[in-house]
Short mmCIF file of C-alpha atoms in Angstrom, two decimals:
data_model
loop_
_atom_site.label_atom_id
_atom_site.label_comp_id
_atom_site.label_asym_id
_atom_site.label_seq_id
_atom_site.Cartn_x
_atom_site.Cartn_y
_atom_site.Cartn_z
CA UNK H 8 0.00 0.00 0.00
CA UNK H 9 3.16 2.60 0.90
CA UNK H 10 4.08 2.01 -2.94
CA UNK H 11 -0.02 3.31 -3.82
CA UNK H 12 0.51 6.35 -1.94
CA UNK H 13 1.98 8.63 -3.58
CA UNK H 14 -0.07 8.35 -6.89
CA UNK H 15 -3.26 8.34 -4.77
CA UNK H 16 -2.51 11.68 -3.39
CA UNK H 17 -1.51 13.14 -6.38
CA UNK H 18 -4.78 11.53 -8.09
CA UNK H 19 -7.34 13.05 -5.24
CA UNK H 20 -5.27 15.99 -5.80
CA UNK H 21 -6.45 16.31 -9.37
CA UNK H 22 -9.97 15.39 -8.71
CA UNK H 23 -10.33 18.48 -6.21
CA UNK H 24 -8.56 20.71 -8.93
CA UNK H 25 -11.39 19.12 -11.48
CA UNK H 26 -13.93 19.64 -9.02
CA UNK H 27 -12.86 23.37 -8.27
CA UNK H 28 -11.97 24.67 -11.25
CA UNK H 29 -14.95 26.09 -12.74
CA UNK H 30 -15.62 27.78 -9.08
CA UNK H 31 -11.68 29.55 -9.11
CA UNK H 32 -12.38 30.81 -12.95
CA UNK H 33 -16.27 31.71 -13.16
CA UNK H 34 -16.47 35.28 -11.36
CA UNK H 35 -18.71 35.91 -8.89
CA UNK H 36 -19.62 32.88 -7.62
CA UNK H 37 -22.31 32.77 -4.29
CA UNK H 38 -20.71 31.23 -0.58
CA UNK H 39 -23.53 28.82 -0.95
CA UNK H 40 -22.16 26.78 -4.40
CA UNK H 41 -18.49 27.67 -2.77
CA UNK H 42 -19.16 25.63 -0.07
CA UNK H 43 -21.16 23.08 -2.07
CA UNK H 44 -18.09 22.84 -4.15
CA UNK H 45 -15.45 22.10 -1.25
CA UNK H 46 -18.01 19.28 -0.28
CA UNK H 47 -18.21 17.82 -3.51
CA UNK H 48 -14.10 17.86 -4.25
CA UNK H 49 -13.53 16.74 -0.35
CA UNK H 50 -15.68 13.22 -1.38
CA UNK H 51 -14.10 13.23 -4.86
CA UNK H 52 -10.42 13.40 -3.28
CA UNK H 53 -11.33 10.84 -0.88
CA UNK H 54 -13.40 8.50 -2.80
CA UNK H 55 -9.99 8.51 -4.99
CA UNK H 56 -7.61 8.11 -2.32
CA UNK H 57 -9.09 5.42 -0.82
CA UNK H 58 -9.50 3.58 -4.24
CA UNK H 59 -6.34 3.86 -5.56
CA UNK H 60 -4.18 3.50 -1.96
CA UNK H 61 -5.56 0.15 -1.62
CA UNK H 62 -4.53 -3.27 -3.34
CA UNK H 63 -8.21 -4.52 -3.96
CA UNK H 64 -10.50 -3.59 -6.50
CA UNK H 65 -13.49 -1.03 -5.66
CA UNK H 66 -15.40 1.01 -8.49
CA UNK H 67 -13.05 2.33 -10.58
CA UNK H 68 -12.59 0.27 -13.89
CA UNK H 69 -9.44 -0.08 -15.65
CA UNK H 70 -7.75 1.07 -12.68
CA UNK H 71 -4.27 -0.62 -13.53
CA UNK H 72 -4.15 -0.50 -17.06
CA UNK H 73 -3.41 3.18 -18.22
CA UNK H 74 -3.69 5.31 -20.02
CA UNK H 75 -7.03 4.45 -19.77
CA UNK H 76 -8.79 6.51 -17.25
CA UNK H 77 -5.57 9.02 -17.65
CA UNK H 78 -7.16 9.65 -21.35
CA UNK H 79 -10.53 10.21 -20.05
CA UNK H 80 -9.87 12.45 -17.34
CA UNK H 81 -7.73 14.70 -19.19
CA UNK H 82 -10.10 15.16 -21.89
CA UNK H 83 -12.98 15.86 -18.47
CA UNK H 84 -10.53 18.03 -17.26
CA UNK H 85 -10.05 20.28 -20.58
CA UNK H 86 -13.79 20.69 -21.25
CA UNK H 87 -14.36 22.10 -17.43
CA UNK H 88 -11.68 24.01 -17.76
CA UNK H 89 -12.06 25.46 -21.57
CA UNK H 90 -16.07 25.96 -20.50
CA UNK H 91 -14.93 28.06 -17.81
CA UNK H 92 -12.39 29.95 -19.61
CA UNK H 93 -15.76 30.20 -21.88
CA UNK H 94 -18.00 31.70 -19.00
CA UNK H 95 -15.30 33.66 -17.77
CA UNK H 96 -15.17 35.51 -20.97
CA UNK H 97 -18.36 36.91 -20.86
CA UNK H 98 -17.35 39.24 -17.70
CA UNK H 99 -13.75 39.35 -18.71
CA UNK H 100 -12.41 39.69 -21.80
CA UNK H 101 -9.16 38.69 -22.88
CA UNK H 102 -7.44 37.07 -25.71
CA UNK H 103 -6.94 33.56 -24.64
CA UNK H 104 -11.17 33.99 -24.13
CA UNK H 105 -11.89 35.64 -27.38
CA UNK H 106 -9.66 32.31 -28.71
CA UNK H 107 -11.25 29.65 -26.97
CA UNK H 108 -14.95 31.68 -27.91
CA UNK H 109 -14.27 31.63 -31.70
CA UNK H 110 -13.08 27.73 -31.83
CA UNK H 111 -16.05 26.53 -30.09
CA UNK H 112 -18.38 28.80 -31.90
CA UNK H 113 -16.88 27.87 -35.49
CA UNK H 114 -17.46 23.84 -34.25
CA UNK H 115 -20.68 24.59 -33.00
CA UNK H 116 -21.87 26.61 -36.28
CA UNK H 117 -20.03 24.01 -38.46
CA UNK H 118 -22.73 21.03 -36.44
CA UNK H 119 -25.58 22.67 -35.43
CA UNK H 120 -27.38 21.12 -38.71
CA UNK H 121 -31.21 19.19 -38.33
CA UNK H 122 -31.37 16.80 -35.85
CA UNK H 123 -27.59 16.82 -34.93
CA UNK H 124 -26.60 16.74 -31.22
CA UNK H 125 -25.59 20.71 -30.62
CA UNK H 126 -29.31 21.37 -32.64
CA UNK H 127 -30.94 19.23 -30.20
CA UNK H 128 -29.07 20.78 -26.97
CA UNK H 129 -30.04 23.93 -27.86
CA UNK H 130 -33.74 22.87 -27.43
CA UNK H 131 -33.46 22.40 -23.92
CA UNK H 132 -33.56 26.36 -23.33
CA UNK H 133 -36.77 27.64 -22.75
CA UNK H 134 -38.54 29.00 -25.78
CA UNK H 135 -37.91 32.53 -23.71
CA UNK H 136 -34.01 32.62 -24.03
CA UNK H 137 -32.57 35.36 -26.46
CA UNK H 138 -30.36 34.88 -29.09
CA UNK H 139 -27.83 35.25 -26.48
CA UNK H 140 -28.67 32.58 -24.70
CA UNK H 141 -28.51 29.83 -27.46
CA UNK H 142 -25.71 31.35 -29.22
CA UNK H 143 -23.48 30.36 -26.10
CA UNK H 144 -24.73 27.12 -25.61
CA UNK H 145 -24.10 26.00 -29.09
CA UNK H 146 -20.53 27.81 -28.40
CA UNK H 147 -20.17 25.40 -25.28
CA UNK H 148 -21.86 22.41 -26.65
CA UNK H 149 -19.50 22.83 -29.83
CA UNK H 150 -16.19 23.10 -27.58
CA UNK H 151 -17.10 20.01 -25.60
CA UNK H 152 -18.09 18.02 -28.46
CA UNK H 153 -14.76 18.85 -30.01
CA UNK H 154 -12.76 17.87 -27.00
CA UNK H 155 -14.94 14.65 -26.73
CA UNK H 156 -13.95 13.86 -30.43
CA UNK H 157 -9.79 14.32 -29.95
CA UNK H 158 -10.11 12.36 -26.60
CA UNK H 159 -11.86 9.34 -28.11
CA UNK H 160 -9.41 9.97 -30.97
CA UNK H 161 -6.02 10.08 -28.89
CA UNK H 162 -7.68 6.75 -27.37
CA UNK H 163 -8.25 5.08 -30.16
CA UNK H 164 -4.41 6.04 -31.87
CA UNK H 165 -2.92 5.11 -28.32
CA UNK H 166 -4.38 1.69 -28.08
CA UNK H 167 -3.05 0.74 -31.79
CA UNK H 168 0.55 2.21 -30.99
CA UNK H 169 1.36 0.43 -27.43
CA UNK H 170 -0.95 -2.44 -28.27
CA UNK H 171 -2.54 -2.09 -25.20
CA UNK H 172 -3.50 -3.92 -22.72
CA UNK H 173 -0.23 -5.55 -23.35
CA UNK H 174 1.91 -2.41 -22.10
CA UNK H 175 4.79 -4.09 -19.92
CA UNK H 176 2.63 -5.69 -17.04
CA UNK H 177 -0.08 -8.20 -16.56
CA UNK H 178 -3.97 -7.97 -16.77
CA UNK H 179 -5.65 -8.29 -14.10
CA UNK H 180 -9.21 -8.73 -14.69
CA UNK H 181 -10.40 -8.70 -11.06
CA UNK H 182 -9.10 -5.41 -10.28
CA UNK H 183 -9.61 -3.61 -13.52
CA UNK H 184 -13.07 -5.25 -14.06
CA UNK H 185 -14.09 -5.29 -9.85
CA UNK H 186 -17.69 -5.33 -11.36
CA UNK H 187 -16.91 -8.11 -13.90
CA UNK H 188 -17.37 -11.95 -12.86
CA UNK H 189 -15.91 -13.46 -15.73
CA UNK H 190 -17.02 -17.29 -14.13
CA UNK H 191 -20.73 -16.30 -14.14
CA UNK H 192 -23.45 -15.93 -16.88
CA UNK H 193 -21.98 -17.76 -20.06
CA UNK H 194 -18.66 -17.44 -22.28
CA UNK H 195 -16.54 -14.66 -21.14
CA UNK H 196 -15.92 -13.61 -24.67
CA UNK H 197 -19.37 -13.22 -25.36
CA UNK H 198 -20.27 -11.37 -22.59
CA UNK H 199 -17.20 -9.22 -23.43
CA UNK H 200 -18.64 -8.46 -26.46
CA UNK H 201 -22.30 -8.14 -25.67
CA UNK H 202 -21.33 -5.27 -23.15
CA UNK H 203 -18.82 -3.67 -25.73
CA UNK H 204 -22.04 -3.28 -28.46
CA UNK H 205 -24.23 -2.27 -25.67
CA UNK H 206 -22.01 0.89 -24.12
CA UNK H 207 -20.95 1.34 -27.95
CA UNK H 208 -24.71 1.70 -29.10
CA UNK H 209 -25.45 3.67 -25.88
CA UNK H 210 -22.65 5.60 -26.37
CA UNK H 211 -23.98 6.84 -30.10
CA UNK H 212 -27.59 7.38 -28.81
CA UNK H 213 -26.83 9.62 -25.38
CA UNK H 214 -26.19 12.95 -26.65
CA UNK H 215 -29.46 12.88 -28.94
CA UNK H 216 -31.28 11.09 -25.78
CA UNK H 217 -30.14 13.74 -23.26
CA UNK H 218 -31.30 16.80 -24.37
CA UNK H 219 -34.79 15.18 -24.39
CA UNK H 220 -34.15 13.66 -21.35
CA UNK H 221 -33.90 17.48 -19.58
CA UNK H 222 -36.72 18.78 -21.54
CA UNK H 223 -38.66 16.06 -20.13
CA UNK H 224 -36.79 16.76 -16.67
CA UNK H 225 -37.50 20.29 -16.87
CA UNK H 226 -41.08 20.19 -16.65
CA UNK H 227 -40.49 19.03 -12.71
CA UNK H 228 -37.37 20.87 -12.00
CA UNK H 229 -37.40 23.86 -14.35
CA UNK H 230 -35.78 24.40 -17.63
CA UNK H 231 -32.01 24.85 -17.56
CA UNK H 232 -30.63 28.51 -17.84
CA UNK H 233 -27.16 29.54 -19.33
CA UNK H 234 -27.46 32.29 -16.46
CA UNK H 235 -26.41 29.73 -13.99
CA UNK H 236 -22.31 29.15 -15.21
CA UNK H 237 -22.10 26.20 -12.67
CA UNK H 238 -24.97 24.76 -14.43
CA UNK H 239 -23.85 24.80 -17.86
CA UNK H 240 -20.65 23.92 -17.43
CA UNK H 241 -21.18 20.88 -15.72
CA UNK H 242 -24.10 20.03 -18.07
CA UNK H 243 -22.23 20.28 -21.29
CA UNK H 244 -19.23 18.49 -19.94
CA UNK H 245 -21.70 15.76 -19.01
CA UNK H 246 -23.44 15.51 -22.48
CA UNK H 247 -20.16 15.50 -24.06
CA UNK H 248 -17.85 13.81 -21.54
CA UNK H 249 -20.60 10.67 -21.09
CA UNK H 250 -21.05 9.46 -24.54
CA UNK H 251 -17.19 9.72 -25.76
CA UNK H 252 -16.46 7.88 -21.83
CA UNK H 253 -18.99 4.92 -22.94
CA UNK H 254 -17.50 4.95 -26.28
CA UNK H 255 -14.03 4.15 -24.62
CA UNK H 256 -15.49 1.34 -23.09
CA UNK H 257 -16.92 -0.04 -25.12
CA UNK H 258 -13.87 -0.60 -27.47
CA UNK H 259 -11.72 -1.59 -24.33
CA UNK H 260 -14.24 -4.79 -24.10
CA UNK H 261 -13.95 -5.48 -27.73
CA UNK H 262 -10.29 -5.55 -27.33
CA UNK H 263 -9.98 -7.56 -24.12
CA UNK H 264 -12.12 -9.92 -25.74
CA UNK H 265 -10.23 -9.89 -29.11
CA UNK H 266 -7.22 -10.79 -26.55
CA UNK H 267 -9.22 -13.31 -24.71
CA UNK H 268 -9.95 -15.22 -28.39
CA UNK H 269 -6.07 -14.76 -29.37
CA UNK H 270 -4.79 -16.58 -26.25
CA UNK H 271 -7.69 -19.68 -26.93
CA UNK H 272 -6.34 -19.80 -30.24
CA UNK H 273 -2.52 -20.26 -29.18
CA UNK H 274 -3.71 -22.19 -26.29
CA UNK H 275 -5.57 -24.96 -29.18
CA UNK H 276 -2.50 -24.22 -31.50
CA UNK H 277 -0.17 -25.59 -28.93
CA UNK H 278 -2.24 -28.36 -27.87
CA UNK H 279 -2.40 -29.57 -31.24
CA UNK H 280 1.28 -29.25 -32.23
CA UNK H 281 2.09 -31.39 -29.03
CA UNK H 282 -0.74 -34.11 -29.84
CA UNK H 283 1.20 -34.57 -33.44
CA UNK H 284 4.10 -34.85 -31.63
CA UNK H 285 3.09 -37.60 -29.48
CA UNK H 286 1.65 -39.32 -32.48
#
């Protein structure tokens, strides 16, 4: 556990810089979400700790076999913080604002066609919002989405380049997969596989299934307002940072189970060569 240490504490310490960040950058922010903030990072950082300190699996997938969740939370980090260099724009100006303003508006103008995801997100406003309004949700929905992409990409190059999960060390199902019982419920290969469609497919469908999800949502709670920074922020990084995450997932289970079929091929391989031997 000594040996864990270290990279827990520097891995809570990122979560509570995740958590915080749109709070330090989005001016004037009330004592009330300040303090709902500190709670929020102070589970985050220990939920963390206490994962990664330990030996034995907990919740945390893929916990041993980077750069898995190192991919994902860098791309989570960069949409908080790009949103809130976003948000922070609109009170002060400056140029690294007025940059990160025009790339996510140019994505989000370049998408927003019929039907398309940043269309659809825009609906959730209320049919009161000004132009305003929807112009810098599409910029925010058009950022995220474009971080989303590059993360899934970077994923996608890295697992071809260092072959992984064969990067230098074992695979250990049990703690990477704590929620996977690979001795229950059929062939592990097809179960592998079955999950891998299923967070794939569900992966493709959430961001068109979301925004109707809060229209529906908003009829008990009330509609969502770009007014409220904390709001948005955390809503577009979840639209964006949810579908790209399941994508990731999906095509780690295709490729465990693409491993799983390569060793039960060289497993019958060698049997055979040794029963022609014998003969």
């Amino acid at each position: 556990m000594s040996n864990r240490l270290p990279s827990a504490i520097a891995r809570a310490f990122f979560m509570v810089l995740l958590v915080a960040t749109p709070a330090l950058m989005v001016p004037h922010v009330s004592t009330d979400t300040t303090q709902i903030v500190v709670l929020i990072a102070m589970f985050a950082a220990a939920l963390t700790f206490f994962e990664y300190a330990t030996d034995y699996p907990g919740l945390v997938e893929f916990r041993d076999a980077p750069p898995f969740n190192r991919i994902r939370f860098t791309g989570l980090y960069f949409t908080v913080f790009l949103l809130s260099v976003l948000v922070r724009g609109q009170t002060i100006d400056s140029t690294s604002t007025q940059f990160v303003e025009a790339v996510g508006s140019l994505i989000g103008q370049a998408i927003d066609i019929p039907y398309s995801p940043v269309r659809l997100i825009t609906l959730m406003l209320p049919e009161t919002a000004s132009a305003l309004d929807i112009d810098t949700l599409r910029t925010a929905s058009g950022m995220a989405y474009l971080i989303s992409l590059v993360s899934l990409a970077v994923f996608m190059i890295v697992l071809r380049v260092s072959n992984w999960p064969h990067n230098g060390r074992k695979f250990n199902f049990w703690v990477n997969l704590p929620m996977f019982d690979p001795t229950t419920g059929g062939d592990v290969v097809d179960r592998l596989e079955r999950d891998s469609r299923f967070n794939v497919a569900l992966g493709f469908m959430l961001p068109f299934l979301t925004p109707a999800i809060v229209k529906v949502a908003s009829g008990f709670f009330g509609s969502i307002s770009v007014t409220n920074d904390m709001t948005m922020i955390w809503t577009i990084t979840a639209w964006a940072f949810l579908p790209a995450s399941l994508f990731m997932r999906g095509i780690a289970m295709q490729r465990l189970a693409d491993m799983i079929k390569d060793q039960r091929a060289r497993h019958v391989a060698q049997q055979s060569e040794v029963g022609v031997q014998r003969a």
